[in-house]
Amino acid sequence: MENQIPTHVSIIMDGNGRWARERGLERVKGHVEGVKSVRACAEEAVRQGVKYLSLFAFSEENWGRPREEVDALMQLMMSSIRDEVATLMDNGVRFVVLGNRERLSATLRTAIAALEKRTEKNGAMTLIVFLSYSGKWDIFQAARKMAAELARDPSKELTINDFDQYLVTAGYPDPDLIIRTSGEQRISNYLLWQGAYSEFLFVEQLWPDFREESFRRALEEYAKRDRRYGKVK
Ligand code: IPE
Ligand code: IPE
Ligand code: MG
């Protein structure tokens, strides 16, 4: 059957705080545990032949969380970059960060750029981490870039399909499947343009509990979906 394995799986990793609270732990412990789910899902995705796995790690709105939590999340991003190099190289995974980089610290930006460079030739899978990202921000920055280009060259002919090239996801396929953990059923300003025809899967499990087996089940669920794109089959 065609399209059994989705080319691009995207995950809104939600529920770390609740996972920690249920155990009487600080929220940050939930984020630490969530990193293990990232590793488990990334390895399973490679095994299953998924070509792009993208993860919503930190939204533009998440900057509004308490300072200590934001700092802890940025620290965790730094340490994960340091600790996961070997795993990425062993699995042939290319690492890419998409989002509003200007808001990240210079140290983190440098570490990200170095890991992107180091893994750029890896071809088994691309792991996209959305950091300081929001869908409206992406559409807005794309519109600004397009407007600037049109100001330079007013005769430039553009169609709706050309808009993709201004988004930060330019060159990457749209997600086939968007999974959200923790039981919330909302998009929270994620891939608003790119998710126009994605299949959605909302699961009750909290992100730190979502491991290989859950990822496999999500792919099984995807395989049962009938994607019609507005047409009659
Ligand atoms: C997801 O878990 C991680 C981030 C948004 C950074 P949360 O931190 O949102 O956990 P809950 O939703 O409060 O349980
Ligand atoms: C969405 O989770 C953002 C990420 C997973 C990075 P949130 O926990 O921030 O979303 P809301 O607040 O429930 O909408
Ligand atoms: Mg949440």
PDB file of N, CA, C and O in Angstrom, residues 53-108:
ATOM      1  N   LEU A  53      11.713  13.718  11.134  1.00  0.00           N
ATOM      2  CA  LEU A  53      11.010  13.739  12.411  1.00  0.00           C
ATOM      3  C   LEU A  53      11.179  15.154  12.945  1.00  0.00           C
ATOM      4  O   LEU A  53      12.303  15.639  13.093  1.00  0.00           O
ATOM      5  N   SER A  54      10.061  15.832  13.186  1.00  0.00           N
ATOM      6  CA  SER A  54      10.204  17.176  13.752  1.00  0.00           C
ATOM      7  C   SER A  54       9.522  17.244  15.100  1.00  0.00           C
ATOM      8  O   SER A  54       8.520  16.573  15.348  1.00  0.00           O
ATOM      9  N   LEU A  55      10.107  18.042  15.979  1.00  0.00           N
ATOM     10  CA  LEU A  55       9.656  18.112  17.364  1.00  0.00           C
ATOM     11  C   LEU A  55       9.446  19.551  17.780  1.00  0.00           C
ATOM     12  O   LEU A  55      10.326  20.400  17.579  1.00  0.00           O
ATOM     13  N   PHE A  56       8.269  19.826  18.347  1.00  0.00           N
ATOM     14  CA  PHE A  56       8.008  21.164  18.871  1.00  0.00           C
ATOM     15  C   PHE A  56       8.581  21.180  20.287  1.00  0.00           C
ATOM     16  O   PHE A  56       8.033  20.569  21.209  1.00  0.00           O
ATOM     17  N   ALA A  57       9.726  21.843  20.446  1.00  0.00           N
ATOM     18  CA  ALA A  57      10.442  21.796  21.722  1.00  0.00           C
ATOM     19  C   ALA A  57      10.193  23.035  22.574  1.00  0.00           C
ATOM     20  O   ALA A  57      10.213  22.951  23.807  1.00  0.00           O
ATOM     21  N   PHE A  58       9.988  24.191  21.921  1.00  0.00           N
ATOM     22  CA  PHE A  58       9.820  25.433  22.689  1.00  0.00           C
ATOM     23  C   PHE A  58       9.134  26.454  21.785  1.00  0.00           C
ATOM     24  O   PHE A  58       9.627  26.776  20.708  1.00  0.00           O
ATOM     25  N   SER A  59       7.995  26.943  22.243  1.00  0.00           N
ATOM     26  CA  SER A  59       7.234  27.867  21.399  1.00  0.00           C
ATOM     27  C   SER A  59       7.586  29.318  21.733  1.00  0.00           C
ATOM     28  O   SER A  59       8.154  29.603  22.800  1.00  0.00           O
ATOM     29  N   GLU A  60       7.237  30.223  20.848  1.00  0.00           N
ATOM     30  CA  GLU A  60       7.427  31.653  21.137  1.00  0.00           C
ATOM     31  C   GLU A  60       6.685  32.001  22.424  1.00  0.00           C
ATOM     32  O   GLU A  60       7.165  32.791  23.231  1.00  0.00           O
ATOM     33  N   GLU A  61       5.519  31.399  22.620  1.00  0.00           N
ATOM     34  CA  GLU A  61       4.721  31.667  23.821  1.00  0.00           C
ATOM     35  C   GLU A  61       5.406  31.137  25.086  1.00  0.00           C
ATOM     36  O   GLU A  61       5.220  31.689  26.178  1.00  0.00           O
ATOM     37  N   ASN A  62       6.219  30.090  24.942  1.00  0.00           N
ATOM     38  CA  ASN A  62       6.889  29.509  26.110  1.00  0.00           C
ATOM     39  C   ASN A  62       7.901  30.470  26.754  1.00  0.00           C
ATOM     40  O   ASN A  62       8.298  30.278  27.905  1.00  0.00           O
ATOM     41  N   TRP A  63       8.302  31.529  26.023  1.00  0.00           N
ATOM     42  CA  TRP A  63       9.183  32.546  26.632  1.00  0.00           C
ATOM     43  C   TRP A  63       8.484  33.206  27.824  1.00  0.00           C
ATOM     44  O   TRP A  63       9.130  33.793  28.688  1.00  0.00           O
ATOM     45  N   GLY A  64       7.166  33.106  27.866  1.00  0.00           N
ATOM     46  CA  GLY A  64       6.411  33.721  28.952  1.00  0.00           C
ATOM     47  C   GLY A  64       6.354  32.882  30.219  1.00  0.00           C
ATOM     48  O   GLY A  64       5.717  33.282  31.208  1.00  0.00           O
ATOM     49  N   ARG A  65       7.013  31.733  30.252  1.00  0.00           N
ATOM     50  CA  ARG A  65       7.056  30.900  31.466  1.00  0.00           C
ATOM     51  C   ARG A  65       8.023  31.521  32.483  1.00  0.00           C
ATOM     52  O   ARG A  65       8.844  32.368  32.122  1.00  0.00           O
ATOM     53  N   PRO A  66       7.970  31.057  33.734  1.00  0.00           N
ATOM     54  CA  PRO A  66       8.901  31.611  34.729  1.00  0.00           C
ATOM     55  C   PRO A  66      10.356  31.476  34.265  1.00  0.00           C
ATOM     56  O   PRO A  66      10.723  30.492  33.619  1.00  0.00           O
ATOM     57  N   ARG A  67      11.124  32.478  34.589  1.00  0.00           N
ATOM     58  CA  ARG A  67      12.519  32.574  34.172  1.00  0.00           C
ATOM     59  C   ARG A  67      13.310  31.281  34.433  1.00  0.00           C
ATOM     60  O   ARG A  67      14.067  30.810  33.578  1.00  0.00           O
ATOM     61  N   GLU A  68      13.099  30.693  35.640  1.00  0.00           N
ATOM     62  CA  GLU A  68      13.864  29.480  36.005  1.00  0.00           C
ATOM     63  C   GLU A  68      13.554  28.335  35.055  1.00  0.00           C
ATOM     64  O   GLU A  68      14.438  27.559  34.692  1.00  0.00           O
ATOM     65  N   GLU A  69      12.271  28.230  34.658  1.00  0.00           N
ATOM     66  CA  GLU A  69      11.913  27.126  33.767  1.00  0.00           C
ATOM     67  C   GLU A  69      12.495  27.354  32.364  1.00  0.00           C
ATOM     68  O   GLU A  69      13.032  26.424  31.741  1.00  0.00           O
ATOM     69  N   VAL A  70      12.423  28.605  31.887  1.00  0.00           N
ATOM     70  CA  VAL A  70      12.987  28.919  30.569  1.00  0.00           C
ATOM     71  C   VAL A  70      14.488  28.621  30.577  1.00  0.00           C
ATOM     72  O   VAL A  70      15.013  27.956  29.676  1.00  0.00           O
ATOM     73  N   ASP A  71      15.168  29.076  31.630  1.00  0.00           N
ATOM     74  CA  ASP A  71      16.615  28.835  31.728  1.00  0.00           C
ATOM     75  C   ASP A  71      16.921  27.345  31.748  1.00  0.00           C
ATOM     76  O   ASP A  71      17.845  26.874  31.079  1.00  0.00           O
ATOM     77  N   ALA A  72      16.126  26.593  32.520  1.00  0.00           N
ATOM     78  CA  ALA A  72      16.355  25.147  32.615  1.00  0.00           C
ATOM     79  C   ALA A  72      16.157  24.479  31.253  1.00  0.00           C
ATOM     80  O   ALA A  72      16.938  23.596  30.865  1.00  0.00           O
ATOM     81  N   LEU A  73      15.137  24.925  30.502  1.00  0.00           N
ATOM     82  CA  LEU A  73      14.893  24.334  29.183  1.00  0.00           C
ATOM     83  C   LEU A  73      16.037  24.646  28.216  1.00  0.00           C
ATOM     84  O   LEU A  73      16.456  23.782  27.435  1.00  0.00           O
ATOM     85  N   MET A  74      16.562  25.858  28.291  1.00  0.00           N
ATOM     86  CA  MET A  74      17.678  26.233  27.407  1.00  0.00           C
ATOM     87  C   MET A  74      18.950  25.462  27.786  1.00  0.00           C
ATOM     88  O   MET A  74      19.702  25.014  26.926  1.00  0.00           O
ATOM     89  N   GLN A  75      19.146  25.275  29.097  1.00  0.00           N
ATOM     90  CA  GLN A  75      20.286  24.477  29.591  1.00  0.00           C
ATOM     91  C   GLN A  75      20.188  23.042  29.082  1.00  0.00           C
ATOM     92  O   GLN A  75      21.171  22.429  28.673  1.00  0.00           O
ATOM     93  N   LEU A  76      18.966  22.529  29.124  1.00  0.00           N
ATOM     94  CA  LEU A  76      18.714  21.154  28.692  1.00  0.00           C
ATOM     95  C   LEU A  76      18.989  21.005  27.196  1.00  0.00           C
ATOM     96  O   LEU A  76      19.519  19.983  26.746  1.00  0.00           O
ATOM     97  N   MET A  77      18.659  22.034  26.456  1.00  0.00           N
ATOM     98  CA  MET A  77      18.926  22.023  25.017  1.00  0.00           C
ATOM     99  C   MET A  77      20.437  21.979  24.805  1.00  0.00           C
ATOM    100  O   MET A  77      20.942  21.194  24.000  1.00  0.00           O
ATOM    101  N   MET A  78      21.173  22.787  25.586  1.00  0.00           N
ATOM    102  CA  MET A  78      22.635  22.823  25.489  1.00  0.00           C
ATOM    103  C   MET A  78      23.234  21.459  25.807  1.00  0.00           C
ATOM    104  O   MET A  78      24.072  20.953  25.062  1.00  0.00           O
ATOM    105  N   SER A  79      22.777  20.861  26.927  1.00  0.00           N
ATOM    106  CA  SER A  79      23.383  19.585  27.330  1.00  0.00           C
ATOM    107  C   SER A  79      22.996  18.469  26.366  1.00  0.00           C
ATOM    108  O   SER A  79      23.802  17.574  26.085  1.00  0.00           O
ATOM    109  N   SER A  80      21.780  18.526  25.823  1.00  0.00           N
ATOM    110  CA  SER A  80      21.380  17.495  24.860  1.00  0.00           C
ATOM    111  C   SER A  80      22.234  17.578  23.604  1.00  0.00           C
ATOM    112  O   SER A  80      22.648  16.553  23.054  1.00  0.00           O
ATOM    113  N   ILE A  81      22.506  18.800  23.172  1.00  0.00           N
ATOM    114  CA  ILE A  81      23.353  18.974  21.985  1.00  0.00           C
ATOM    115  C   ILE A  81      24.716  18.330  22.229  1.00  0.00           C
ATOM    116  O   ILE A  81      25.248  17.616  21.386  1.00  0.00           O
ATOM    117  N   ARG A  82      25.233  18.538  23.435  1.00  0.00           N
ATOM    118  CA  ARG A  82      26.545  17.981  23.786  1.00  0.00           C
ATOM    119  C   ARG A  82      26.493  16.453  23.867  1.00  0.00           C
ATOM    120  O   ARG A  82      27.336  15.763  23.313  1.00  0.00           O
ATOM    121  N   ASP A  83      25.433  15.938  24.513  1.00  0.00           N
ATOM    122  CA  ASP A  83      25.381  14.501  24.793  1.00  0.00           C
ATOM    123  C   ASP A  83      24.915  13.634  23.628  1.00  0.00           C
ATOM    124  O   ASP A  83      25.157  12.435  23.622  1.00  0.00           O
ATOM    125  N   GLU A  84      24.185  14.212  22.695  1.00  0.00           N
ATOM    126  CA  GLU A  84      23.565  13.379  21.659  1.00  0.00           C
ATOM    127  C   GLU A  84      24.347  13.314  20.346  1.00  0.00           C
ATOM    128  O   GLU A  84      23.912  12.633  19.415  1.00  0.00           O
ATOM    129  N   VAL A  85      25.487  14.001  20.270  1.00  0.00           N
ATOM    130  CA  VAL A  85      26.254  13.993  19.015  1.00  0.00           C
ATOM    131  C   VAL A  85      26.508  12.575  18.529  1.00  0.00           C
ATOM    132  O   VAL A  85      26.234  12.248  17.362  1.00  0.00           O
ATOM    133  N   ALA A  86      27.004  11.730  19.432  1.00  0.00           N
ATOM    134  CA  ALA A  86      27.376  10.372  19.049  1.00  0.00           C
ATOM    135  C   ALA A  86      26.166   9.597  18.534  1.00  0.00           C
ATOM    136  O   ALA A  86      26.246   8.919  17.497  1.00  0.00           O
ATOM    137  N   THR A  87      25.050   9.714  19.246  1.00  0.00           N
ATOM    138  CA  THR A  87      23.834   8.993  18.826  1.00  0.00           C
ATOM    139  C   THR A  87      23.383   9.469  17.445  1.00  0.00           C
ATOM    140  O   THR A  87      22.992   8.657  16.597  1.00  0.00           O
ATOM    141  N   LEU A  88      23.442  10.770  17.219  1.00  0.00           N
ATOM    142  CA  LEU A  88      23.035  11.296  15.914  1.00  0.00           C
ATOM    143  C   LEU A  88      23.950  10.751  14.813  1.00  0.00           C
ATOM    144  O   LEU A  88      23.480  10.309  13.762  1.00  0.00           O
ATOM    145  N   MET A  89      25.252  10.765  15.074  1.00  0.00           N
ATOM    146  CA  MET A  89      26.210  10.290  14.071  1.00  0.00           C
ATOM    147  C   MET A  89      26.033   8.790  13.828  1.00  0.00           C
ATOM    148  O   MET A  89      26.001   8.351  12.688  1.00  0.00           O
ATOM    149  N   ASP A  90      25.867   8.019  14.912  1.00  0.00           N
ATOM    150  CA  ASP A  90      25.701   6.563  14.778  1.00  0.00           C
ATOM    151  C   ASP A  90      24.464   6.208  13.966  1.00  0.00           C
ATOM    152  O   ASP A  90      24.440   5.222  13.242  1.00  0.00           O
ATOM    153  N   ASN A  91      23.417   6.999  14.136  1.00  0.00           N
ATOM    154  CA  ASN A  91      22.163   6.700  13.440  1.00  0.00           C
ATOM    155  C   ASN A  91      22.043   7.419  12.088  1.00  0.00           C
ATOM    156  O   ASN A  91      21.036   7.287  11.412  1.00  0.00           O
ATOM    157  N   GLY A  92      23.048   8.176  11.724  1.00  0.00           N
ATOM    158  CA  GLY A  92      23.009   8.902  10.447  1.00  0.00           C
ATOM    159  C   GLY A  92      21.948   9.969  10.402  1.00  0.00           C
ATOM    160  O   GLY A  92      21.277  10.184   9.386  1.00  0.00           O
ATOM    161  N   VAL A  93      21.770  10.657  11.535  1.00  0.00           N
ATOM    162  CA  VAL A  93      20.711  11.666  11.622  1.00  0.00           C
ATOM    163  C   VAL A  93      21.259  13.084  11.452  1.00  0.00           C
ATOM    164  O   VAL A  93      22.217  13.486  12.111  1.00  0.00           O
ATOM    165  N   ARG A  94      20.628  13.816  10.585  1.00  0.00           N
ATOM    166  CA  ARG A  94      20.956  15.227  10.391  1.00  0.00           C
ATOM    167  C   ARG A  94      20.130  16.048  11.372  1.00  0.00           C
ATOM    168  O   ARG A  94      18.935  15.807  11.531  1.00  0.00           O
ATOM    169  N   PHE A  95      20.750  17.007  12.010  1.00  0.00           N
ATOM    170  CA  PHE A  95      20.078  17.820  13.032  1.00  0.00           C
ATOM    171  C   PHE A  95      19.880  19.249  12.511  1.00  0.00           C
ATOM    172  O   PHE A  95      20.815  19.858  11.985  1.00  0.00           O
ATOM    173  N   VAL A  96      18.666  19.741  12.659  1.00  0.00           N
ATOM    174  CA  VAL A  96      18.345  21.086  12.182  1.00  0.00           C
ATOM    175  C   VAL A  96      17.457  21.777  13.214  1.00  0.00           C
ATOM    176  O   VAL A  96      16.547  21.159  13.755  1.00  0.00           O
ATOM    177  N   VAL A  97      17.715  23.040  13.480  1.00  0.00           N
ATOM    178  CA  VAL A  97      16.837  23.821  14.357  1.00  0.00           C
ATOM    179  C   VAL A  97      16.119  24.876  13.519  1.00  0.00           C
ATOM    180  O   VAL A  97      16.749  25.563  12.701  1.00  0.00           O
ATOM    181  N   LEU A  98      14.822  24.988  13.686  1.00  0.00           N
ATOM    182  CA  LEU A  98      14.045  26.012  12.989  1.00  0.00           C
ATOM    183  C   LEU A  98      13.287  26.849  14.015  1.00  0.00           C
ATOM    184  O   LEU A  98      12.732  26.309  14.975  1.00  0.00           O
ATOM    185  N   GLY A  99      13.277  28.155  13.809  1.00  0.00           N
ATOM    186  CA  GLY A  99      12.571  29.054  14.724  1.00  0.00           C
ATOM    187  C   GLY A  99      13.231  30.414  14.734  1.00  0.00           C
ATOM    188  O   GLY A  99      14.089  30.713  13.886  1.00  0.00           O
ATOM    189  N   ASN A 100      12.836  31.215  15.692  1.00  0.00           N
ATOM    190  CA  ASN A 100      13.342  32.570  15.810  1.00  0.00           C
ATOM    191  C   ASN A 100      14.662  32.568  16.586  1.00  0.00           C
ATOM    192  O   ASN A 100      14.686  32.770  17.796  1.00  0.00           O
ATOM    193  N   ARG A 101      15.753  32.348  15.872  1.00  0.00           N
ATOM    194  CA  ARG A 101      17.066  32.179  16.521  1.00  0.00           C
ATOM    195  C   ARG A 101      17.538  33.419  17.236  1.00  0.00           C
ATOM    196  O   ARG A 101      18.362  33.342  18.147  1.00  0.00           O
ATOM    197  N   GLU A 102      17.060  34.582  16.790  1.00  0.00           N
ATOM    198  CA  GLU A 102      17.509  35.829  17.412  1.00  0.00           C
ATOM    199  C   GLU A 102      17.221  35.866  18.901  1.00  0.00           C
ATOM    200  O   GLU A 102      17.891  36.564  19.650  1.00  0.00           O
ATOM    201  N   ARG A 103      16.211  35.134  19.324  1.00  0.00           N
ATOM    202  CA  ARG A 103      15.862  35.158  20.742  1.00  0.00           C
ATOM    203  C   ARG A 103      16.724  34.202  21.575  1.00  0.00           C
ATOM    204  O   ARG A 103      16.659  34.214  22.797  1.00  0.00           O
ATOM    205  N   LEU A 104      17.496  33.338  20.917  1.00  0.00           N
ATOM    206  CA  LEU A 104      18.334  32.380  21.656  1.00  0.00           C
ATOM    207  C   LEU A 104      19.653  33.049  22.063  1.00  0.00           C
ATOM    208  O   LEU A 104      20.091  34.004  21.423  1.00  0.00           O
ATOM    209  N   SER A 105      20.282  32.528  23.103  1.00  0.00           N
ATOM    210  CA  SER A 105      21.562  33.095  23.527  1.00  0.00           C
ATOM    211  C   SER A 105      22.625  32.802  22.473  1.00  0.00           C
ATOM    212  O   SER A 105      22.504  31.831  21.705  1.00  0.00           O
ATOM    213  N   ALA A 106      23.665  33.644  22.464  1.00  0.00           N
ATOM    214  CA  ALA A 106      24.740  33.467  21.486  1.00  0.00           C
ATOM    215  C   ALA A 106      25.407  32.105  21.658  1.00  0.00           C
ATOM    216  O   ALA A 106      25.753  31.438  20.680  1.00  0.00           O
ATOM    217  N   THR A 107      25.563  31.665  22.903  1.00  0.00           N
ATOM    218  CA  THR A 107      26.206  30.371  23.177  1.00  0.00           C
ATOM    219  C   THR A 107      25.395  29.231  22.571  1.00  0.00           C
ATOM    220  O   THR A 107      25.943  28.328  21.936  1.00  0.00           O
ATOM    221  N   LEU A 108      24.084  29.286  22.788  1.00  0.00           N
ATOM    222  CA  LEU A 108      23.225  28.230  22.261  1.00  0.00           C
ATOM    223  C   LEU A 108      23.213  28.257  20.729  1.00  0.00           C
ATOM    224  O   LEU A 108      23.305  27.213  20.081  1.00  0.00           O
TER     225      LEU A 108
END
